[in-house]
Structures are given as C-alpha cells and as structure tokens.
Coordinates of C-alpha atoms in Angstrom, one line a residue:
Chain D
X1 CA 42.8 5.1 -21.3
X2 CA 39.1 5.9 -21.9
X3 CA 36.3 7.0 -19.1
X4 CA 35.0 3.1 -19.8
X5 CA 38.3 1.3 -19.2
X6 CA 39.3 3.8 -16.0
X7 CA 35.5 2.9 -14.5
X8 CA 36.7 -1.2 -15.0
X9 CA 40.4 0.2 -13.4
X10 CA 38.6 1.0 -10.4
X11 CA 36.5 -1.4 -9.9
X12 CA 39.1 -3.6 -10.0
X13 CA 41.3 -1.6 -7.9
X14 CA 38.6 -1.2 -5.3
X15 CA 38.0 -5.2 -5.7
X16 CA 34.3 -3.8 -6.0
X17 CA 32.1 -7.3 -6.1
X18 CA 28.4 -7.5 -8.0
X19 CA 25.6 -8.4 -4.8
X20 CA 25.2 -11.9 -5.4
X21 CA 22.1 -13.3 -6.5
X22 CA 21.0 -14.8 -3.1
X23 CA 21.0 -11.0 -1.8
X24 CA 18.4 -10.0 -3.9
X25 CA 16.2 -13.0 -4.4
X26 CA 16.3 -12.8 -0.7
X27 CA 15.3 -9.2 -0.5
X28 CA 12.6 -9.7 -3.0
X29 CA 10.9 -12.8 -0.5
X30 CA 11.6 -10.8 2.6
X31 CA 9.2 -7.8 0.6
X32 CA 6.8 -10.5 -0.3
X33 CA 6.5 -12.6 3.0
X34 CA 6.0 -9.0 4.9
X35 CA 2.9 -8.5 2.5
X36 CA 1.3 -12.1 3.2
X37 CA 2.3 -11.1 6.9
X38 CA 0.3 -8.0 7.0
X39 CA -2.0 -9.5 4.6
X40 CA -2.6 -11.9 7.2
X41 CA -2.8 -9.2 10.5
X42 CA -5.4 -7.5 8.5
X43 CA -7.3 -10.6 7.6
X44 CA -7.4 -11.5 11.4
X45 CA -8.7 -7.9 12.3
X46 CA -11.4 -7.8 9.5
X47 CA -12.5 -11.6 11.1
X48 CA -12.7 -9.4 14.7
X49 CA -14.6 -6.8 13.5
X50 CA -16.9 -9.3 11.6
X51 CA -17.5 -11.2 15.0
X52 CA -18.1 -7.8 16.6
X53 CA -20.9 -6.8 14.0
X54 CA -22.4 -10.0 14.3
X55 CA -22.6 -8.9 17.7
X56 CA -24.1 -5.8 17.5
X57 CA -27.4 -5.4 18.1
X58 CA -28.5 -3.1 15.7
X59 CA -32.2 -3.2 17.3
X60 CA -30.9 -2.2 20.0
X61 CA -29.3 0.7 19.0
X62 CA -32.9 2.2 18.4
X63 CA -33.4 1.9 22.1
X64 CA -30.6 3.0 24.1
X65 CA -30.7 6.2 25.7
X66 CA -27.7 8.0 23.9
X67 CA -27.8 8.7 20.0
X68 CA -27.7 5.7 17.8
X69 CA -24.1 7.1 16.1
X70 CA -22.7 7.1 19.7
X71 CA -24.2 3.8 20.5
X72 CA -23.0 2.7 17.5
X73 CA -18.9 4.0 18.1
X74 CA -19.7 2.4 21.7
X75 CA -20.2 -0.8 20.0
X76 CA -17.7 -1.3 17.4
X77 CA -14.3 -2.4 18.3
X78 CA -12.1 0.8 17.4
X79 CA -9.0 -0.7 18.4
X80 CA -9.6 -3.2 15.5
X81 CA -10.7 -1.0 13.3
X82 CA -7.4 1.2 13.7
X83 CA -5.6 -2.2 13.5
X84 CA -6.8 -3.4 10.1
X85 CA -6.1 0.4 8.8
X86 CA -2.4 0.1 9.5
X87 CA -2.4 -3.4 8.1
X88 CA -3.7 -2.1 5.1
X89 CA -1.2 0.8 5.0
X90 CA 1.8 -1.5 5.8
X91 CA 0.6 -4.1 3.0
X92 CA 0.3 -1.4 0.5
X93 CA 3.7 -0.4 1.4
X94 CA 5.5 -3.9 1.0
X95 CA 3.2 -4.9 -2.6
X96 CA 4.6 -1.1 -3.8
X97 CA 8.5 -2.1 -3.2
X98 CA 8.0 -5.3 -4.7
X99 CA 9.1 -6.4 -7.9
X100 CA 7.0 -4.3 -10.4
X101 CA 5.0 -3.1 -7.7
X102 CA 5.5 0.4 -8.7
X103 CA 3.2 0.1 -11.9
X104 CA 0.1 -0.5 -9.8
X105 CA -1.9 2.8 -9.2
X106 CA -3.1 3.3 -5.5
X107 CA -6.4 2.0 -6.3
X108 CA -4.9 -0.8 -7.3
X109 CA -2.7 -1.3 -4.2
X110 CA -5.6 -0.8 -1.9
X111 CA -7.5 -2.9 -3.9
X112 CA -5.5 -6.1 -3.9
X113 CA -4.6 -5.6 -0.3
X114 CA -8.0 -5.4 1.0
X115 CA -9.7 -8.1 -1.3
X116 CA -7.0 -10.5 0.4
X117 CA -7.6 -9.5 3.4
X118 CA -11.2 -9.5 3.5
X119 CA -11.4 -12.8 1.9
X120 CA -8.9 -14.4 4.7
X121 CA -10.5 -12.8 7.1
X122 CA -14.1 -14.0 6.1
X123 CA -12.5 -17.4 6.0
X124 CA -11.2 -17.2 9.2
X125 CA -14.7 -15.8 10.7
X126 CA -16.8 -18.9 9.6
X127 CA -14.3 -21.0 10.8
X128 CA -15.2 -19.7 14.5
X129 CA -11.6 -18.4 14.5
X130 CA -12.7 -14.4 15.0
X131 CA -14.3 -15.3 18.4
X132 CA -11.7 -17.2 19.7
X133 CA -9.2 -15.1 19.4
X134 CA -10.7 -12.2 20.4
X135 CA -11.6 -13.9 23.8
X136 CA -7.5 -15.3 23.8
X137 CA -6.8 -11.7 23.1
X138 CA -9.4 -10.3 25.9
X139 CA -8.1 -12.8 28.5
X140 CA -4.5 -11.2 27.7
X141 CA -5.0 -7.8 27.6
X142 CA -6.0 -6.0 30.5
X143 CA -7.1 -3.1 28.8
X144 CA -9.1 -3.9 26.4
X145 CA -12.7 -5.0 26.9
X146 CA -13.7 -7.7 24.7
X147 CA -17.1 -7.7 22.8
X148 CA -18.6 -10.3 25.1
X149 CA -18.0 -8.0 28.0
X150 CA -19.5 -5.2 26.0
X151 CA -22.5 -6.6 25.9
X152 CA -22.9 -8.0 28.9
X153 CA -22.9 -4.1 30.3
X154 CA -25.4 -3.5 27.4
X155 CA -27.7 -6.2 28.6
X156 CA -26.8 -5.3 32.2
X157 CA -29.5 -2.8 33.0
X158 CA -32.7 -4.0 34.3
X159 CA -34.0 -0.3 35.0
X160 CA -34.2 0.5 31.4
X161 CA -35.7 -2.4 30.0
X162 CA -32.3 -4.4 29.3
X163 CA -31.4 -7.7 30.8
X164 CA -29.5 -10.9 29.9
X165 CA -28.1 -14.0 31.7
X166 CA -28.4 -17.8 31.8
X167 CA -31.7 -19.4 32.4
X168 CA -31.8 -21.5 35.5
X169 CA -35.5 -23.2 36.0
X170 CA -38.2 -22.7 33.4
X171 CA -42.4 -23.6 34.6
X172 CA -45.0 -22.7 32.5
X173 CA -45.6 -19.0 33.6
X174 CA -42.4 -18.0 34.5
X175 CA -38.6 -18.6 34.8
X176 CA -35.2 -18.3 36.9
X177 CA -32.3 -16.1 35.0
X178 CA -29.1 -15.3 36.2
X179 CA -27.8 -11.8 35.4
X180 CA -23.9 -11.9 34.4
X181 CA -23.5 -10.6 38.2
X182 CA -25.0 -13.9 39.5
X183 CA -28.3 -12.3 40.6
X184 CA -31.4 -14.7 40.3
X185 CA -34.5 -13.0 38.8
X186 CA -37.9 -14.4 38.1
X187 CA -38.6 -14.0 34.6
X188 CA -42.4 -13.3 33.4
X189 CA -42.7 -14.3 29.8
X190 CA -46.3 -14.6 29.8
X191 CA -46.4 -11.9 26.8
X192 CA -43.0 -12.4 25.6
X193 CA -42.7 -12.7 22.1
X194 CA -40.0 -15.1 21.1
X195 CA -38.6 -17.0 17.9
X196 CA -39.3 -20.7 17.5
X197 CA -35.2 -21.2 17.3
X198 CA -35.1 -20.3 21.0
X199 CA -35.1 -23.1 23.2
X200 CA -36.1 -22.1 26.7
X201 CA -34.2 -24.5 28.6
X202 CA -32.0 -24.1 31.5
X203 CA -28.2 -23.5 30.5
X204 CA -29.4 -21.3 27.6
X205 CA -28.0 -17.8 27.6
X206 CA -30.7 -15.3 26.7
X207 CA -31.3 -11.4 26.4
X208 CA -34.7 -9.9 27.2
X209 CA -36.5 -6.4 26.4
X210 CA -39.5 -5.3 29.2
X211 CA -39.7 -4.3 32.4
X212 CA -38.5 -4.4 36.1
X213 CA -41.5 -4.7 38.0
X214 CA -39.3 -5.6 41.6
X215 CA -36.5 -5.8 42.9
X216 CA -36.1 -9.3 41.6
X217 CA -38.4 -9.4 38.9
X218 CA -38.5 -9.3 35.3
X219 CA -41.3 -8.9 32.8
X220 CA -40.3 -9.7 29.4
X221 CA -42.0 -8.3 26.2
X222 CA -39.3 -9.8 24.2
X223 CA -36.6 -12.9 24.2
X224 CA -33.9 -13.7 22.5
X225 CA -31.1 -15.9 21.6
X226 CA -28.3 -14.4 23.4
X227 CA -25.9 -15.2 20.1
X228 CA -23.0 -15.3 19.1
X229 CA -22.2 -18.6 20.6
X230 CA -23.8 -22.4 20.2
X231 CA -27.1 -22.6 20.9
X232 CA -28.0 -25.3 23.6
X233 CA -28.5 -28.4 21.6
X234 CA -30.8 -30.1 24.1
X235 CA -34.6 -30.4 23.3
X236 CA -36.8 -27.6 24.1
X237 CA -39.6 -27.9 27.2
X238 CA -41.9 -25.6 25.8
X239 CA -43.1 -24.7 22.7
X240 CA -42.6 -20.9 21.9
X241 CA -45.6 -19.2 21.2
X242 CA -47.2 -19.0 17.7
Chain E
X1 CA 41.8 -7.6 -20.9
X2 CA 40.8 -4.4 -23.5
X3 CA 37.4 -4.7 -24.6
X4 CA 37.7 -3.8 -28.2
X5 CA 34.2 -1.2 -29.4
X6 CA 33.9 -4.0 -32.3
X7 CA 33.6 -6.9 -29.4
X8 CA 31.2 -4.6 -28.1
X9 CA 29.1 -3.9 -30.7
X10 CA 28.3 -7.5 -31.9
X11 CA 27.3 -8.3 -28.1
X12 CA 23.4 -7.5 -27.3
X13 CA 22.7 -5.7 -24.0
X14 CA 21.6 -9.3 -22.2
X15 CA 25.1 -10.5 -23.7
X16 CA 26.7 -8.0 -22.3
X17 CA 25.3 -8.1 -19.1
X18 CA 26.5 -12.2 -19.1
X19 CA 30.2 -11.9 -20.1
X20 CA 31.0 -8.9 -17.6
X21 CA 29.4 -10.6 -14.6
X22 CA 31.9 -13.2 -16.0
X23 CA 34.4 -10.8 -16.8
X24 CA 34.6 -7.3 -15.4
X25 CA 36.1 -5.9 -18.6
X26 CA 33.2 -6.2 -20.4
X27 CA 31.3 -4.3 -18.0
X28 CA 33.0 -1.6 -20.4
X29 CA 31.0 -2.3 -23.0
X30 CA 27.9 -1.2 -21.3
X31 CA 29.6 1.6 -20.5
X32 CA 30.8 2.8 -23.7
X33 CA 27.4 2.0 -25.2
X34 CA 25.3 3.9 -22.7
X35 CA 27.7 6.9 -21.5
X36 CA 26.7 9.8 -24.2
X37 CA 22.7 9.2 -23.4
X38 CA 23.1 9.3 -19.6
X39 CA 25.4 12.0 -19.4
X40 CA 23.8 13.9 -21.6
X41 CA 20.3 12.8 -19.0
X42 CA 22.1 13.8 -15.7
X43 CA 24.0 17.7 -17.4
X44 CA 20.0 18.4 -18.3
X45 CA 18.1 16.8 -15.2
X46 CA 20.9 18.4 -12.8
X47 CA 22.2 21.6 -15.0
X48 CA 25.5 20.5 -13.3
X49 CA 28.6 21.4 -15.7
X50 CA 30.1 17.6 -17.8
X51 CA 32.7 17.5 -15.1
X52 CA 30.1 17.1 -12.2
X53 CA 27.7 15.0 -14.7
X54 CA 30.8 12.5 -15.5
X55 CA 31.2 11.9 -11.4
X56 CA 27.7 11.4 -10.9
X57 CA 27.8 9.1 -13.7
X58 CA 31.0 7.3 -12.7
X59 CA 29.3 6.6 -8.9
X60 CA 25.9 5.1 -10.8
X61 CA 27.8 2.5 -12.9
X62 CA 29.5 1.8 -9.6
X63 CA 26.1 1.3 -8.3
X64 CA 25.3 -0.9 -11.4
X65 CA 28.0 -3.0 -11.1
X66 CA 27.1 -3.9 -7.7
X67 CA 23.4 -4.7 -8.8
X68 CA 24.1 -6.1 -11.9
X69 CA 22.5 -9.5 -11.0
X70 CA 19.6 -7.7 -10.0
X71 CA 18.6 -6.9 -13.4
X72 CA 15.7 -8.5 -14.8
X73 CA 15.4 -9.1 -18.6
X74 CA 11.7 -8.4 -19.0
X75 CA 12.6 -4.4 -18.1
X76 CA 14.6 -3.2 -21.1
X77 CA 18.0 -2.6 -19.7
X78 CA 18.6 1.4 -20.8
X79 CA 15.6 1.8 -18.6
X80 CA 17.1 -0.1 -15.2
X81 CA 20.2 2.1 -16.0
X82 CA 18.7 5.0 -16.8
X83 CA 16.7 4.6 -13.4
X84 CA 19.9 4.2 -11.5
X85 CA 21.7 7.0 -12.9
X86 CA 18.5 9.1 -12.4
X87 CA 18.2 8.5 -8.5
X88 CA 22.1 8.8 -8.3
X89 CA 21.7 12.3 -10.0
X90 CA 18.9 13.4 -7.8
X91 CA 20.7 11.7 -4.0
X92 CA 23.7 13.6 -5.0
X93 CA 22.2 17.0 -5.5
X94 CA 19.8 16.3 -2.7
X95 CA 23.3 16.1 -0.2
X96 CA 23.9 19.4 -1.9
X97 CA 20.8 21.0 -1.7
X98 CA 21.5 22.3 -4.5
X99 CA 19.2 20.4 -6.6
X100 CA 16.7 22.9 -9.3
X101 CA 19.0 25.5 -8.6
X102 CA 21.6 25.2 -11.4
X103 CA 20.2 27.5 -15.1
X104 CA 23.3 26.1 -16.8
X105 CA 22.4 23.3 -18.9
X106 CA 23.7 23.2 -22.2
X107 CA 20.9 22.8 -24.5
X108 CA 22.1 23.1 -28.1
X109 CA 22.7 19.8 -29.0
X110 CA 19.0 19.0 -27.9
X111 CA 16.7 18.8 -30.7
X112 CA 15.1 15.7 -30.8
X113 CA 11.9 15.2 -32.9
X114 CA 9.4 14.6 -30.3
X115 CA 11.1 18.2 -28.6
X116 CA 9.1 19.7 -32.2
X117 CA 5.8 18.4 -31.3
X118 CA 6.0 19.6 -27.7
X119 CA 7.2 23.1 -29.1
X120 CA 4.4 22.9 -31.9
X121 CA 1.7 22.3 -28.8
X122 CA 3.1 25.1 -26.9
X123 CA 3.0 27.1 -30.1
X124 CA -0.3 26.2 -30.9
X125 CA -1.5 28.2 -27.8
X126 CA 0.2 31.4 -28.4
X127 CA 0.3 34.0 -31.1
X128 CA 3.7 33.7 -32.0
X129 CA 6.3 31.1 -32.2
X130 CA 8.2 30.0 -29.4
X131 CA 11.7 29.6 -29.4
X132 CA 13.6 26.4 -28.2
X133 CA 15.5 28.8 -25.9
X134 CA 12.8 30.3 -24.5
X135 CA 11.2 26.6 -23.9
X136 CA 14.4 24.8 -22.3
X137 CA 13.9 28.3 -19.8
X138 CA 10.3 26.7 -19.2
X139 CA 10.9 23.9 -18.6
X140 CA 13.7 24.7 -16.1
X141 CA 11.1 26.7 -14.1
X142 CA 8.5 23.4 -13.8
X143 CA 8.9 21.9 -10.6
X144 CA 11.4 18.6 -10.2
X145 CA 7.9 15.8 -10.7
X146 CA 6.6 17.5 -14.1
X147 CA 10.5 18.6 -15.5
X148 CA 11.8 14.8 -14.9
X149 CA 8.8 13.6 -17.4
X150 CA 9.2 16.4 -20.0
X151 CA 13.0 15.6 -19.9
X152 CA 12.2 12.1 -20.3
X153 CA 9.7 12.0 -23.0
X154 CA 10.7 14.9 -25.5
X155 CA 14.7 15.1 -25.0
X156 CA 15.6 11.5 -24.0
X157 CA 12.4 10.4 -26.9
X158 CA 11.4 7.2 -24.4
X159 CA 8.2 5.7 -24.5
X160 CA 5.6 5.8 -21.2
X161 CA 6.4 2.2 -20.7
X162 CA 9.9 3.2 -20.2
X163 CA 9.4 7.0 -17.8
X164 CA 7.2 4.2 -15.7
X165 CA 10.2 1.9 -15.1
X166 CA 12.6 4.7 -14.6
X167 CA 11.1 7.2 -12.2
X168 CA 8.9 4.3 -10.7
X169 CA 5.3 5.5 -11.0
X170 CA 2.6 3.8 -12.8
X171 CA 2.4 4.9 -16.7
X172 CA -1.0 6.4 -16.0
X173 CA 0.9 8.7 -13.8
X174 CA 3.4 9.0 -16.3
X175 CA 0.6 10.4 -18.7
X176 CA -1.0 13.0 -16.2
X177 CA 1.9 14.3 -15.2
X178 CA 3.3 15.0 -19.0
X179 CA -0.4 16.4 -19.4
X180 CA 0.1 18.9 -16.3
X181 CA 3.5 19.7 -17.5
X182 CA 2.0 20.8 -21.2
X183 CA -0.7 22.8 -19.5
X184 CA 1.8 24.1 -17.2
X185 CA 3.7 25.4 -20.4
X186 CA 1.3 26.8 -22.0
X187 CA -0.1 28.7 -19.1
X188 CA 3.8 30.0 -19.0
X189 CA 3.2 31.0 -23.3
X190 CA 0.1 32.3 -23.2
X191 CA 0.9 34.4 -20.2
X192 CA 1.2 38.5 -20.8
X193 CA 4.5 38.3 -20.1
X194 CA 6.0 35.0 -20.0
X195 CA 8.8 34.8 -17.7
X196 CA 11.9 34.9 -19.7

C-alpha cells in the first residue's frame, strides 16, 4: 500500500467528512456582513463628526481665551473620532480575511474602507440623521456631553463677550434673550452687524459677540444664526441692517 | 476502490477535485500527483528530516480533505495546496519552537533553473563564484518572511501570482520582499568574510 492509498485508509477509518459547502459560504457572508457592519459604525461616526464640525465655530476659535489648538481639541468630539478609527481598523480587518482579500495592499484596504464610509456617512449627514442621533445618543449616555451642550457652555459667558439663547420680544432698539440658564437679558443691537438670513423674531435661537454692560444687559456687535438646527420659518419683523 | 496512476493521470486537477468529493479514493490521485513537490517544499521550508516532512504532509491533506469544498477554481489548485501544506509546516514547528532552527535540509536534488539566475545575481556582486552550497547556507540564515519567498520563487520556480496566493500577501509584497532577500544575499557575498 502506497503513502496515497494509506492517507484514503485513514480517512476512511477516521470517517473524516469534507466541511460542507454551507460552512464555508456561510463563513465567507459572516466576513462580509461584519465589514458592511463596521462599514456602517464608521459611516455613522464620520456623519457625527460632520455634524460636530458644522458646529464649530471656527471664528470663534480666534477669540477664546485659551490657544486655538486647545479650543479646537475642546471642540471636536474625540470620542467619535476614536470611534470611527476602530471602525476603520475593524473593517480593514474583515475586507483582509475575505475571499481574495489578501491581494489588496494596506493602502488599498484603508482606502476602500474609508471611501465607504465617508460616503455613507455624508449620506447620512444631509439626511439630518448625524444630529439626531447624536442627541438620541446624548440623551442616553450620561457621560458624554453632546455638541449642543458644548456649545451652549461656549456661548454661555457673558463676561467675555459670549452669549446665546432664544429671543423672546424684539422693539426697534433692543430685544429680550433668554440665556440656556433661563436668564432674561436686554439685548442692544443698535450696532450689531447681522446677515440678512437672520430673522429676528421671537423663538429664534441666536448667538451674539459684544459686551456686558449690566447685570442684565447685553450689547451686541455681532448676531448670528445660532445653527445647526431649522431656522424659524416665520416672516422677519425687522429688516437687518444693510 | 484502487485508484489506478493511469485513472489519475487522464483526470485534470478540477476533475479530480469532483470525483473524490464523490469518491474519497480519488482524493488519492491528488495525492499522488502533488506528494514529491510538497514534500520536497516542507524538508526545505522546515529542514525537518523526510520522516517528519511526510507527517506534516499527511496532517495537511487531512486538512485538505476537510476543506476541499472550499476550493475555488479561479486560484490554481497547487497554490491552495501548497498554501495549506505551508501553514501546516509552519503551525507545527511553531508548537515546537523549533521552527529556523534545523541546518539539515537536503539540498542536492535542488537545481532548478530560476536557482541559476539567483546564483548568477549573487555572483554578479562578488569577485568570485558562489557555490550552491555556500547559497542554500544563505539562504538558511535569512529570516522566516524573506527565506519563504526565495524558497518559493527559485527552488519551487512559481510565479508572483502564485507566492501571493500561498503565503497570502499582495504580489507587490511578494516583489519587495524577493528584492530584500537578493540584497540581503548579496550583502552576505560581498561581505569580508561571508559567514560560511
């Protein structure tokens, strides 16, 4: 008896079985449906971090007290940041131990992963999808402090020049805000510069740049939209300034 | 049933592959046809002696066997067998931790064509010639990435396409590392004393 026929012998003895198709077809979806999965988890975090640089200021940045880099890290949502990385990584992973997947180069791998997810993701951003489930998530998750809540801290400091809210009565020389802490302040706009899109209206959430000049009141050198939401779609009562 | 090596031998490998998931017998076929290469591929990538190549050998086509209906046609089949039989070889000496350690592989019979030009290279940077000996001692000494490439390419005589679907990697890899592995070489040649 030859090596060949003994190797049949004892896989016959052993009652040794070949996988059956099923297994490996399987295998093979499992490897692909985890890539679309963290395809998708990354395309969700990119949409987040979209939303959050919408949100940035970057004016702003200029102004506040600490560097701009460390306003900047302030700023940008970390936590999604570190969560689309690991997407990534996990993504690359599953599209190298697919079928074939071995003969793309890491450029490659990186490449595909992130195009997908980056177009997903910018999908789901202009859908409105990136702010809502950042709030959902906020709402859920003690810990983490969402973008809106960010800003409102941002836009939360009269005594250097900073302060946002919801306008409550508007006459022609001056208007009621309410700060995110439900404090009224009388708003001078008088030399407020302010872009014809902004309606002043009451209901409209706003951010200003200028001056406290009392305990309760405001003079604004700048206005604008708050963002990052709807804008009040009722008719405007004044006409901003030329 | 006895699989005759004339039954064998008008069967192609895809033909094969069909009648012994039908009939385990001819799983010999594949066997028979493939043995002498692969052996011959674990004794050099191991420098285990043909006793210890024949068990490694005998657990892969177990491992074939089972997979068999994982094959896919587009990849040539030598080079889903040969990858099988090649992480086989290196799990098993990786339990021994053994693995690099053995200087005993039997090199005599190996004199392929494509082992000329890699000598002629290595020659090419050196004043004198360079004895197969003294090369197969080389190569021994490169580390397990650039050895399984030089093995590969100028004692098993396989195309890039083929390494690639092997050992895994992309064939651009394939072609750096086989570059490293000739500079490597030559460094080893046109050093004062080349170890020996």
């Amino acid at each position: 008896m030859n090596t060949a026929q003994k190797l049949v012998e004892q896989i016959k003895a052993r009652q040794i079985k070949p996988r059956p198709k099923w297994y490996f077809i399987t295998l093979e979806w499992a490897i692909w449906l985890g890539f679309a999965f963290t395809v998708f988890l990354g395309a969700l975090a990119f949409s987040i971090i979209l939303f959050t640089i919408q949100q940035v200021d970057f004016q702003l940045l200029q102004h506040l007290q600490h560097s701009w880099l460390e306003g900047l890290l302030s700023l940008l949502p970390l936590i999604w940041i570190g969560f689309l990385t690991l997407a990534l990584l996990l993504s690359m992973y599953t599209l190298r131990y697919a079928e074939r997947g071995y003969k793309f180069t890491f450029f490659h791998l990186v490449g595909y992963s992130a195009a997908l997810s980056i177009m997903l993701g910018t999908i789901f951003f202009i859908s409105g999808g990136a702010q809502e489930l950042e709030r959902a998530f906020a709402i859920r998750v003690d810990l983490y402090q969402s973008v809106q809540e960010k800003k409102e801290q941002i836009w939360s400091l009269p005594q250097a020049g900073y302060l946002g809210g919801t306008i409550m009565a508007v006459t022609p020389e001056a208007f009621e805000l309410e700060d995110f802490e439900g404090k009224k302040w009388s708003i001078d706009y008088g030399q407020a510069d302010w872009p014809p899109r902004i309606q002043l209206v009451p209901g409209e959430r706003i951010k200003l740049r200028g001056e406290q000049t009392s305990a309760s009141a405001f003079s604004a050198t700048f206005i604008r939209p708050w963002g990052g939401q709807l804008m009040n779609a009722r008719q405007p009562q004044m006409k901003p300034k030329e | 049933m006895l699989i005759t090596s004339k039954i064998c031998d008008e069967l192609t490998d895809q033909e094969a592959v069909a009648r012994a998931l039908q009939e385990v017998d001819y799983f010999s076929c594949l066997y028979q046809r493939y043995e002498p290469a692969l052996l011959r591929y674990v004794q050099r990538i191991t420098g285990v002696n043909h006793a210890g190549a024949e068990d490694i050998l005998q657990d892969a086509f177990i491992k074939i066997w089972r997979n068999l209906r994982a094959y896919n046609p587009k990849m040539k089949l030598s080079s889903w067998m040969y990858r099988i039989v090649h992480n086989e070889a290196v799990s098993t000496l990786r339990k021994q931790s053994s693995y690099g350690k053995h200087k005993t592989v039997d090199w005599a019979a190996a004199e392929p064509v494509l082992l000329r030009t890699l000598l002629s290279e290595v020659e090419a940077a050196d004043e004198g010639p360079v004895s197969a000996a003294q090369l197969h001692l080389w190569i021994n000494q490169l580390s397990r990435k650039y050895r399984e490439v030089v093995l590969l390419r100028y004692f098993e005589e396989l195309d890039y396409e083929a390494i690639s679907d092997i050992l895994e990697i992309p064939e651009g890899t394939v072609a750096t590392r086989l570059n490293r592995a000739r500079k490597a070489l030559e460094k080893t040649a046109t050093a004062p004393n080349p170890k020996k």
